[in-house]
Tab-separated table of C-alpha atoms in Angstrom:
chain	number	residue	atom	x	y	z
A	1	UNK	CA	0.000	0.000	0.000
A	2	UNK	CA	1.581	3.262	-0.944
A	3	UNK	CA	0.870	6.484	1.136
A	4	UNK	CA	-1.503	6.606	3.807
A	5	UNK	CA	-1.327	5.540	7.305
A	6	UNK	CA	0.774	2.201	7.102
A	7	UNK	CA	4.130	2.836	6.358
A	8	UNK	CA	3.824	4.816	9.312
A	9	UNK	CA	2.195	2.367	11.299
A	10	UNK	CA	4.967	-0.281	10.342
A	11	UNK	CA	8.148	1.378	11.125
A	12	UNK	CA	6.527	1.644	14.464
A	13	UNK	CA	5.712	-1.714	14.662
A	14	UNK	CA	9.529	-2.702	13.647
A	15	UNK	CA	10.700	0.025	16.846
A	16	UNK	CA	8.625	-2.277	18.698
A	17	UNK	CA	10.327	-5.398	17.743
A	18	UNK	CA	13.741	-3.702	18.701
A	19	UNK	CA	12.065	-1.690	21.823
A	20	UNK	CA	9.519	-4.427	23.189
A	21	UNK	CA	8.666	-1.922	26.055
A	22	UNK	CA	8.315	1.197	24.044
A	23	UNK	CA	3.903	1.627	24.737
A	24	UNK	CA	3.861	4.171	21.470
A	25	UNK	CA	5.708	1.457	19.660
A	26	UNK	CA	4.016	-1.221	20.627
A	27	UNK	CA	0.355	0.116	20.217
A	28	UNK	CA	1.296	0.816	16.806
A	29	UNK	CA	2.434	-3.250	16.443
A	30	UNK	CA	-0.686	-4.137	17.534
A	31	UNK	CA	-2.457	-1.849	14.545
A	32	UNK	CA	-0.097	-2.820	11.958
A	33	UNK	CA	-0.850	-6.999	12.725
A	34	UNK	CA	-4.648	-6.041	12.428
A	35	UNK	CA	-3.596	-4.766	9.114
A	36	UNK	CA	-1.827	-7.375	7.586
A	37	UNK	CA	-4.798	-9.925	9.087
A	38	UNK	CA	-6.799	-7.950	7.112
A	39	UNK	CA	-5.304	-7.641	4.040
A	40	UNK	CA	-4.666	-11.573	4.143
A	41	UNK	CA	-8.318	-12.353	5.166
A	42	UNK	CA	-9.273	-10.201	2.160
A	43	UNK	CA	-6.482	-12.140	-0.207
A	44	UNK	CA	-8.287	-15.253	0.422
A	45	UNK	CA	-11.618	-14.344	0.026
A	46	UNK	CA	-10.073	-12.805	-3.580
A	47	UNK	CA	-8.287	-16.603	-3.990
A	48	UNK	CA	-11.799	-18.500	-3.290
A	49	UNK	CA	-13.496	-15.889	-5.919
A	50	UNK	CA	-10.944	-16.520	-8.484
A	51	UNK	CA	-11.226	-20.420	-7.979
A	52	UNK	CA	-14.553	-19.794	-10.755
A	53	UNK	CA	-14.194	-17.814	-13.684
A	54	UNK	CA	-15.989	-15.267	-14.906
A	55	UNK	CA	-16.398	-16.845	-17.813
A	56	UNK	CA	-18.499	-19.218	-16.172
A	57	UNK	CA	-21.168	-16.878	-15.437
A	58	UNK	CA	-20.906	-15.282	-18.798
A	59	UNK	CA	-24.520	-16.358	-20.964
A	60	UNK	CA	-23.287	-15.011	-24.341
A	61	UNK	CA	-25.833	-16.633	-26.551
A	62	UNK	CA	-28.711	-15.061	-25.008
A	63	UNK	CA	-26.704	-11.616	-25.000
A	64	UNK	CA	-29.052	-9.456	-27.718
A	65	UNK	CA	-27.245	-7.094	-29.782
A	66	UNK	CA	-30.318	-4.201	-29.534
A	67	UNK	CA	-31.571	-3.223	-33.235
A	68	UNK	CA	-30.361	0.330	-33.011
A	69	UNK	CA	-26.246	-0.978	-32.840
A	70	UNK	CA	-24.883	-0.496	-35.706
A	71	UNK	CA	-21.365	-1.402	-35.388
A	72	UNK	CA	-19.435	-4.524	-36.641
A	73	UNK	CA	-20.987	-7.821	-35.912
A	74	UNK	CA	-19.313	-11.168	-35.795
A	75	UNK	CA	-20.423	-13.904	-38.919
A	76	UNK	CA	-21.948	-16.731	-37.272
A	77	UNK	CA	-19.200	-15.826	-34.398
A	78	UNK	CA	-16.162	-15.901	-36.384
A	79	UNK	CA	-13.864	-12.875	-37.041
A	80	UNK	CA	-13.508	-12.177	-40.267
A	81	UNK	CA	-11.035	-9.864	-41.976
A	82	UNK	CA	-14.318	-7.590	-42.745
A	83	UNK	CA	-14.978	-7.291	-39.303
A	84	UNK	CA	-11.705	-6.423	-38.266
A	85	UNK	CA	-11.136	-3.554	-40.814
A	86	UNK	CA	-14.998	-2.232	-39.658
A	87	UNK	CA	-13.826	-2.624	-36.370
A	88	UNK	CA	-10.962	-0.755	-36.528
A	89	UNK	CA	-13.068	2.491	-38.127
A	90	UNK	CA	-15.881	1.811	-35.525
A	91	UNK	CA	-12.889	2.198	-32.680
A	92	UNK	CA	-11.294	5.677	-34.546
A	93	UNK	CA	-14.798	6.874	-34.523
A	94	UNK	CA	-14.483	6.453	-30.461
A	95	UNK	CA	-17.364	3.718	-30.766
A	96	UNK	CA	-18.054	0.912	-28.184
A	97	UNK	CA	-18.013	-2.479	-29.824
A	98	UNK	CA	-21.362	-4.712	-28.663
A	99	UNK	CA	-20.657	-6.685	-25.241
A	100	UNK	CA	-21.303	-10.006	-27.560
A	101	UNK	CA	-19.340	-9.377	-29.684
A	102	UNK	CA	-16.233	-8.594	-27.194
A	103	UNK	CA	-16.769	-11.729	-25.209
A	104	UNK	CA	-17.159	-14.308	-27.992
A	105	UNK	CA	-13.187	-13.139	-29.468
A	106	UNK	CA	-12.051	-15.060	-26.525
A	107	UNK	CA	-11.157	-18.563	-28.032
A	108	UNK	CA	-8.480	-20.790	-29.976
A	109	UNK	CA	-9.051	-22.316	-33.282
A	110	UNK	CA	-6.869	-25.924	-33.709
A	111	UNK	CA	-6.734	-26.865	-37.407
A	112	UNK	CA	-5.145	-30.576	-38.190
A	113	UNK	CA	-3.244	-31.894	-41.081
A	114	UNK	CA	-3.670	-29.779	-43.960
A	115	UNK	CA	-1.142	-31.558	-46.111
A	116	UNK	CA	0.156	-29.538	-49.118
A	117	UNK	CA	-4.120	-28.754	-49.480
A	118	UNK	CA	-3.382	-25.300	-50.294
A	119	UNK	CA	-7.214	-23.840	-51.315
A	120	UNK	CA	-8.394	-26.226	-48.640
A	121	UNK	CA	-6.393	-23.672	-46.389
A	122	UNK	CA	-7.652	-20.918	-47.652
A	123	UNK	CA	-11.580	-22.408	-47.160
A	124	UNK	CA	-11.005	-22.248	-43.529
A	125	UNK	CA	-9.890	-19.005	-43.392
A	126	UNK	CA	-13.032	-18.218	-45.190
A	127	UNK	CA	-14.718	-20.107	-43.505
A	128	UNK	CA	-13.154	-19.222	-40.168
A	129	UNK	CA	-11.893	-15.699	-40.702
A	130	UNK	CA	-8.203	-14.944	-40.921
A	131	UNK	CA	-5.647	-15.028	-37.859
A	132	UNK	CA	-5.679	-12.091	-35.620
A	133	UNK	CA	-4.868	-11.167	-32.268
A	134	UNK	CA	-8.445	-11.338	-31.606
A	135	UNK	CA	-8.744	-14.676	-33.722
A	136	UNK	CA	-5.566	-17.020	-32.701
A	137	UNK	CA	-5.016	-20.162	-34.149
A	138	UNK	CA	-3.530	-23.162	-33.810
A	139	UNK	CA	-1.797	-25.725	-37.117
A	140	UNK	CA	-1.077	-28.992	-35.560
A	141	UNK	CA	1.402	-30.403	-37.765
A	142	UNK	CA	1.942	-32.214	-40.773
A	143	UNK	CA	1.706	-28.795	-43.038
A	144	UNK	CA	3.511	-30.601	-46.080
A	145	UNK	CA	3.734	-33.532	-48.310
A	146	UNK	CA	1.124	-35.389	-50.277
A	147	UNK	CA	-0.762	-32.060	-51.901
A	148	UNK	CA	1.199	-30.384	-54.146
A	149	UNK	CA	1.264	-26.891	-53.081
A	150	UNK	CA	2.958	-27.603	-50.100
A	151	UNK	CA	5.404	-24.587	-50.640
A	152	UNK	CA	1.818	-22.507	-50.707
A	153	UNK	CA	1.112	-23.947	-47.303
A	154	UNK	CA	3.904	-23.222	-45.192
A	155	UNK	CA	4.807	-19.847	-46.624
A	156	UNK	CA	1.572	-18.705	-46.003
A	157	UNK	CA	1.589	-20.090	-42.162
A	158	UNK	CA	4.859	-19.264	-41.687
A	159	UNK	CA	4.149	-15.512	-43.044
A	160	UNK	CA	1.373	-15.435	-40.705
A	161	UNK	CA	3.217	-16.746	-37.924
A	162	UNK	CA	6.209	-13.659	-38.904
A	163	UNK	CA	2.550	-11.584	-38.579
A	164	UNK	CA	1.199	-13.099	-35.304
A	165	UNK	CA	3.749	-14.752	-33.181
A	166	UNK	CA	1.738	-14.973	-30.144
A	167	UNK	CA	-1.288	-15.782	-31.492
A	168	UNK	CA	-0.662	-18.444	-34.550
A	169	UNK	CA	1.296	-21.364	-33.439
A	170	UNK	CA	2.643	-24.536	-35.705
A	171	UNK	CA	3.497	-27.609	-34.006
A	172	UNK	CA	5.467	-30.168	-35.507
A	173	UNK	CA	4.309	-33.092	-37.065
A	174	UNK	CA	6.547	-36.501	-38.412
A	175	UNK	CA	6.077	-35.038	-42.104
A	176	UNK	CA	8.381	-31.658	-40.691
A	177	UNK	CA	11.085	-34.021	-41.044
A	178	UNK	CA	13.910	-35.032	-43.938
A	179	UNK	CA	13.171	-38.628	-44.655
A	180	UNK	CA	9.160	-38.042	-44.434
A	181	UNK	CA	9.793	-35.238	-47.302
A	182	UNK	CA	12.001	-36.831	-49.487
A	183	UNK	CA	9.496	-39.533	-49.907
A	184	UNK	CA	6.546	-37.820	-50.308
A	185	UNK	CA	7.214	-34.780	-52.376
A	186	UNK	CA	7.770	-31.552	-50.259
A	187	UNK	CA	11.858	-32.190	-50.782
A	188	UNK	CA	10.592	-32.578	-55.045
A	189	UNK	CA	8.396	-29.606	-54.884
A	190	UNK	CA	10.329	-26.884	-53.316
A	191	UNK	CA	13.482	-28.279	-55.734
A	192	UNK	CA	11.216	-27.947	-58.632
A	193	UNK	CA	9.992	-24.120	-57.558
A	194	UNK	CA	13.010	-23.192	-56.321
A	195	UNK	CA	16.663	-24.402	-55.260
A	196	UNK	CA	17.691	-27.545	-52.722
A	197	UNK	CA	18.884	-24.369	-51.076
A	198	UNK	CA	15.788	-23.236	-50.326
A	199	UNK	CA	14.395	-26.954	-48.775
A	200	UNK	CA	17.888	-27.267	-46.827
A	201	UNK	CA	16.943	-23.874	-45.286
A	202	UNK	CA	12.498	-25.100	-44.680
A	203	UNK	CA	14.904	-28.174	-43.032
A	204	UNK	CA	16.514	-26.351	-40.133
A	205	UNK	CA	13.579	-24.117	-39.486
A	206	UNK	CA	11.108	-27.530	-38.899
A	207	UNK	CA	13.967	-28.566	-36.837
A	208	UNK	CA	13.070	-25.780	-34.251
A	209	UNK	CA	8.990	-26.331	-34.665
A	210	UNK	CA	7.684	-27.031	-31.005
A	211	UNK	CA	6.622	-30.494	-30.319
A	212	UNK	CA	3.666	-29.557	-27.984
A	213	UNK	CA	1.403	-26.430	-27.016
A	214	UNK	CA	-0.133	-26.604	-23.260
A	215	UNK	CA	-3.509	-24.360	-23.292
A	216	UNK	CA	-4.223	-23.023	-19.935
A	217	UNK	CA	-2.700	-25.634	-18.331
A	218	UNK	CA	-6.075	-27.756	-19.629
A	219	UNK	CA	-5.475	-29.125	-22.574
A	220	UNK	CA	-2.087	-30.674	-24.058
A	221	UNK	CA	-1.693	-30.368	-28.163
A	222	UNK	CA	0.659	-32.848	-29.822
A	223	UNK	CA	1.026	-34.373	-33.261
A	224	UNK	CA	1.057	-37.947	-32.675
A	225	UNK	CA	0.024	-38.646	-29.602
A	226	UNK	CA	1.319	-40.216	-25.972
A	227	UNK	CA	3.844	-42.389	-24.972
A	228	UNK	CA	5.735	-45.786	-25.148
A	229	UNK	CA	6.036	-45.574	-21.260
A	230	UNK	CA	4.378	-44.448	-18.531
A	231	UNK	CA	5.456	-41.579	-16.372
A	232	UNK	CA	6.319	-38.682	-18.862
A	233	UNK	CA	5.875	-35.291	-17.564
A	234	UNK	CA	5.338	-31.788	-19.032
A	235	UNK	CA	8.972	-31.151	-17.522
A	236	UNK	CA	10.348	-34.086	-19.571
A	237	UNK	CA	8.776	-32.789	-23.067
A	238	UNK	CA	10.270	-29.336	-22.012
A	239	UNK	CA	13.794	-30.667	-21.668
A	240	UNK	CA	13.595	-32.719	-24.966
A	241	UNK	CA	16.464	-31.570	-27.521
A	242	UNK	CA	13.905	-31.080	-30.520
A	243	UNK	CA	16.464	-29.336	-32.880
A	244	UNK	CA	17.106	-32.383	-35.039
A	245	UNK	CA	15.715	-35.167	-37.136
A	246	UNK	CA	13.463	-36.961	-34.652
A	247	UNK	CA	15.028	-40.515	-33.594
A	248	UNK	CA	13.310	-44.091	-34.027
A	249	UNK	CA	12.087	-44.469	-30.707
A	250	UNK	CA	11.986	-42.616	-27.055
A	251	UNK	CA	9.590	-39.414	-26.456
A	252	UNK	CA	10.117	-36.904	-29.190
A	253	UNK	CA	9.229	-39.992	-31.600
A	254	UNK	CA	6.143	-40.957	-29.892
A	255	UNK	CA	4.754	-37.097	-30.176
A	256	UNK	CA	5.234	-37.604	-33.500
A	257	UNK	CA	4.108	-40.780	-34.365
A	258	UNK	CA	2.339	-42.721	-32.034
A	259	UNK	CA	-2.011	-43.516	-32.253
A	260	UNK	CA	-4.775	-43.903	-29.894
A	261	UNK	CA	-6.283	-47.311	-29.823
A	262	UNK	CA	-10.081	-48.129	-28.089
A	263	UNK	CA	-8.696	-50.947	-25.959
A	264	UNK	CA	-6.253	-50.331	-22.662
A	265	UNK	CA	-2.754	-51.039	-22.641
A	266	UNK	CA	-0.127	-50.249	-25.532
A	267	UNK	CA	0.351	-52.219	-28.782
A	268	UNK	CA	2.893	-52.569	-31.790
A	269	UNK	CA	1.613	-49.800	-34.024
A	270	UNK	CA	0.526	-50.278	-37.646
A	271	UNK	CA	2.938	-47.796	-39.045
A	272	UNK	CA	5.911	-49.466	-37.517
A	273	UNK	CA	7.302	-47.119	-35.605
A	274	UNK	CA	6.046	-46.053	-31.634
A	275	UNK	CA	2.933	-47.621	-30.286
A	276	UNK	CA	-0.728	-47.197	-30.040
A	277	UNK	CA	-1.961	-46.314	-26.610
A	278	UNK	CA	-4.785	-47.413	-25.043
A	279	UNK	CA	-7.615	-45.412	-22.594
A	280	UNK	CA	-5.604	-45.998	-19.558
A	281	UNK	CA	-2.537	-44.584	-20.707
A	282	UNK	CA	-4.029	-41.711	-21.558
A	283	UNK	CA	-5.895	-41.200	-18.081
A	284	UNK	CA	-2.573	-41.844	-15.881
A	285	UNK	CA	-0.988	-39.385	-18.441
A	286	UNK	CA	-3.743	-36.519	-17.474
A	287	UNK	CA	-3.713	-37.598	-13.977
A	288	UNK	CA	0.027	-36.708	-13.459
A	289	UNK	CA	0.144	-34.351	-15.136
A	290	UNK	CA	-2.927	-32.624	-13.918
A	291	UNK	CA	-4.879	-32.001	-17.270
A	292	UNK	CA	-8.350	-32.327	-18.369
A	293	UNK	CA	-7.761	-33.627	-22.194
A	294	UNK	CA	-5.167	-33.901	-25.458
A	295	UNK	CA	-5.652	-32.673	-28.596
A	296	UNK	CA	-4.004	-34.795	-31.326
A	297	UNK	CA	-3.879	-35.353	-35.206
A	298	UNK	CA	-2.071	-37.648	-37.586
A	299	UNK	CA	-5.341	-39.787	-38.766
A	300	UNK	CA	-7.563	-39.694	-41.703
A	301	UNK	CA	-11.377	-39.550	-40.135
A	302	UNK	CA	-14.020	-39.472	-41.613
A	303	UNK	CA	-16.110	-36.651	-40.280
A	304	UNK	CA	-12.672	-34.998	-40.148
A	305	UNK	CA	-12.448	-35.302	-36.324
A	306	UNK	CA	-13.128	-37.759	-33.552
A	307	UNK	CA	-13.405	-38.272	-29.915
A	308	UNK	CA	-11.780	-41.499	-27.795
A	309	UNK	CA	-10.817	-42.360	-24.284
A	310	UNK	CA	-14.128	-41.281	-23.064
A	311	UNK	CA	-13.664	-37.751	-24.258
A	312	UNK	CA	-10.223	-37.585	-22.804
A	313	UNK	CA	-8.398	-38.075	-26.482
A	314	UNK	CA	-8.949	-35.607	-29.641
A	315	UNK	CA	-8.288	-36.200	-33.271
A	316	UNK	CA	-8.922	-33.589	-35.891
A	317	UNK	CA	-7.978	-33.962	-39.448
A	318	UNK	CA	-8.071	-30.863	-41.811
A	319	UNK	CA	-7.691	-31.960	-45.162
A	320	UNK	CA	-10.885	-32.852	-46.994
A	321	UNK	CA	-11.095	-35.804	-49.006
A	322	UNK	CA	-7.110	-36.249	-48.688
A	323	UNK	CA	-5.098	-36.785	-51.533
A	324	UNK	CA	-8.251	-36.643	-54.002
A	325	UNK	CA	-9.294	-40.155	-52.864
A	326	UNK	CA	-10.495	-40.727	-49.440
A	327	UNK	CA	-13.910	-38.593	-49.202
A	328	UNK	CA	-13.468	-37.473	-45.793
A	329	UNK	CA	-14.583	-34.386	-44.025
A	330	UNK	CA	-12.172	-31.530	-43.084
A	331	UNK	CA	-12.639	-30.633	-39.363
A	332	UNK	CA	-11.025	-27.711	-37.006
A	333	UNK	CA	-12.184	-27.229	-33.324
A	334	UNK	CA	-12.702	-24.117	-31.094
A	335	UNK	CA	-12.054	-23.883	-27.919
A	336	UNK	CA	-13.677	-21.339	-25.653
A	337	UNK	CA	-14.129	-20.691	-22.066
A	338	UNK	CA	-12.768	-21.468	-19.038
A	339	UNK	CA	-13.078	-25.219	-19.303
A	340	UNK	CA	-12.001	-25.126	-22.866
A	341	UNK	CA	-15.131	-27.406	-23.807
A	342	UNK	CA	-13.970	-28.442	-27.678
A	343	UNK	CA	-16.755	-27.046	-30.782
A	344	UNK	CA	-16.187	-28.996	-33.906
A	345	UNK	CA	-16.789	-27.245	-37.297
A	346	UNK	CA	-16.565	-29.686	-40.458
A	347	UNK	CA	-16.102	-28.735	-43.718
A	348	UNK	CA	-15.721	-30.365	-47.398
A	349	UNK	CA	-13.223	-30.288	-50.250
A	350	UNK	CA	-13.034	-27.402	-52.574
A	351	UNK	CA	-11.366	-27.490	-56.059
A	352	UNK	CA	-8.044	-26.895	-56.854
A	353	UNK	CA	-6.041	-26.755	-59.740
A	354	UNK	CA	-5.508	-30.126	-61.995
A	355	UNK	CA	-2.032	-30.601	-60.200
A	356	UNK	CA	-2.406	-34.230	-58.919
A	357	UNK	CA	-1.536	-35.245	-55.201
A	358	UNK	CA	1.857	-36.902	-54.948
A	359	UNK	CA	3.047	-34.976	-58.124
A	360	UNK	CA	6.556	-34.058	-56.389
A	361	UNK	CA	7.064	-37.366	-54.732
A	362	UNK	CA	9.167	-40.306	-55.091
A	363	UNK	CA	8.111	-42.151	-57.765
A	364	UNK	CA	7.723	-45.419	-55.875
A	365	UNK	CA	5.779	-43.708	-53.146
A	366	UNK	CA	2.249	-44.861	-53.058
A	367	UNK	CA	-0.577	-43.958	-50.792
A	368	UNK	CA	1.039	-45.733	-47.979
A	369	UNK	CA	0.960	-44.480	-44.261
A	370	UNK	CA	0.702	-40.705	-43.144
């Protein structure tokens, strides 16, 4: 507290200490340790109020924007890049933007594989409105390979990443790696539209692409998915050396790689490399580590998204009907609110140019596993 009557009062009370028999002093003790009760009887009742969010009072859907506002309104929620720019000239005008409208901006939007889909990309962003502070999103990995205008893809996120650094992140996935490229076209397709140079240098920047995002301490976003063994922490992934090719087994592999599977207990997985993990692992893995749920990609679904392990386990997919062929949904998620509760918005192929998938690749590369 600055000014006022304390200071005072607790210089006295440190005369006291040093004088015990000093009355003046020690009248002025007695004041200054009803103080400090007080303040720390009014600290806790703050740390009990603080234990619920506000947002957990908030009822934003039946928040009515009254028919005389006329300022910038949010399409079906979503910012879009027209809202921002009439938001920005309802602000210089020294307007107030709508209570709804302020409280929706407050959420995440966690895109999966998009895969060299390049005008798939730019659907959600239509379809989603383009990354802003007030519009953050999240690219789970696996930006490259398979589509051919993988080069569109990650200059794009990485220009918007240059744009936004604190609010659009890219994880890694196991096709931000050498061997995964030079197989299935990204290595081909940046040689063909530019220089090995150039793919040397996309090389050493995957190298430093994080492995995992923790939201809120909530919710744990990864690539692959969880572990060969039990007993990983949030400390361990922190201390992993990710500035390299990732190695055939251990941690940083098993972020990459590894699936969910519907029964408990681990298995050999189908791609030959890490494990599937079953319902259990994934509950002792929340349990330590004191979250509610992970997000994860690497999987072709069908409705472009799905949920496992008794809602504990995420997948979401964003690239529609991937490589041409499998007729799946697209999906991305939001998450909003204080207990991040996961909204899934699908979405379908659009055309693109008559480049076929796979058009960079190795020519003995066939539509083998992601």
């Amino acid at each position: 507290q600055r000014g006022g009557k304390f200071p005072e009062t607790f210089q006295k009370s440190l005369e006291y200490l040093v004088r015990p028999n000093d009355k003046d002093a020690k009248m002025k003790y007695q004041e200054c340790n009803k103080i400090v009760k007080q303040k720390a009887f009014e600290r806790a009742i703050a740390s009990d109020e603080l234990k619920r969010s506000v947002v957990d009072s908030l009822d934003i859907e039946n928040m009515t924007i009254e028919d005389d506002y006329a300022g910038p309104k949010l399409e079906d929620g979503n910012v879009t890049l027209k809202f921002m720019k009439d938001l920005m000239a309802w602000f210089k005008d020294q307007n107030k933007l709508h209570r709804k409208c302020a409280y929706q901006t407050e959420e995440i939007t966690i895109c999966g594989d998009t895969h060299g889909q390049y005008y798939d990309l730019l659907n959600i962003f239509e379809l989603n409105g383009l990354p802003s502070i007030t519009n953050p999103y999240l690219f789970n990995g696996d930006f490259v390979d398979r589509g051919s205008f993988s080069v569109e893809v990650i200059l794009t996120l990485f220009g918007f990443k240059l744009l936004y650094p604190e609010h659009f992140h890219l994880l890694r996935g196991n096709h931000e790696t050498d061997n995964m490229n030079q197989m299935y076209g990204f290595e081909g397709e940046v040689k063909a539209k530019y220089t090995a140079q150039m793919f040397q240098l996309f090389s050493e920047v995957f190298q430093w692409l994080p492995l995992t995002q923790c939201i809120n301490n909530k919710v744990l976003v990864m690539h692959g998915g969880l572990f060969s063994e039990d007993g990983v922490t949030l400390d361990d992934i922190r201390k992993i050396d990710r500035n390299r090719q990732p190695p055939d087994s251990g941690p940083m592999c098993d972020l990459l790689w590894s699936d969910p599977q519907p029964q408990d207990g681990r298995s050999i997985s189908k791609r030959g490399v890490s494990c599937q993990f079953g319902p259990d692992v994934t509950e002792r893995f929340l349990e330590q580590n004191k979250l509610q749920y992970i997000v994860r990609s690497h999987e072709v679904k069908a409705e472009g998204y799905e949920v496992t392990h008794s809602g504990k386990c995420i997948t979401v997919f964003s690239a529609p009907n991937y490589c041409d062929q499998m007729g799946n949904k697209g999906a991305y998620i939001h998450l909003r609110g204080s207990d991040l509760k996961p909204e899934f918005h699908q979405f379908t192929a659009v055309p693109h140019p008559d480049v076929k998938p796979m058009a960079y690749a190795n020519s003995l590369m066939q539509m083998g596993m992601m």
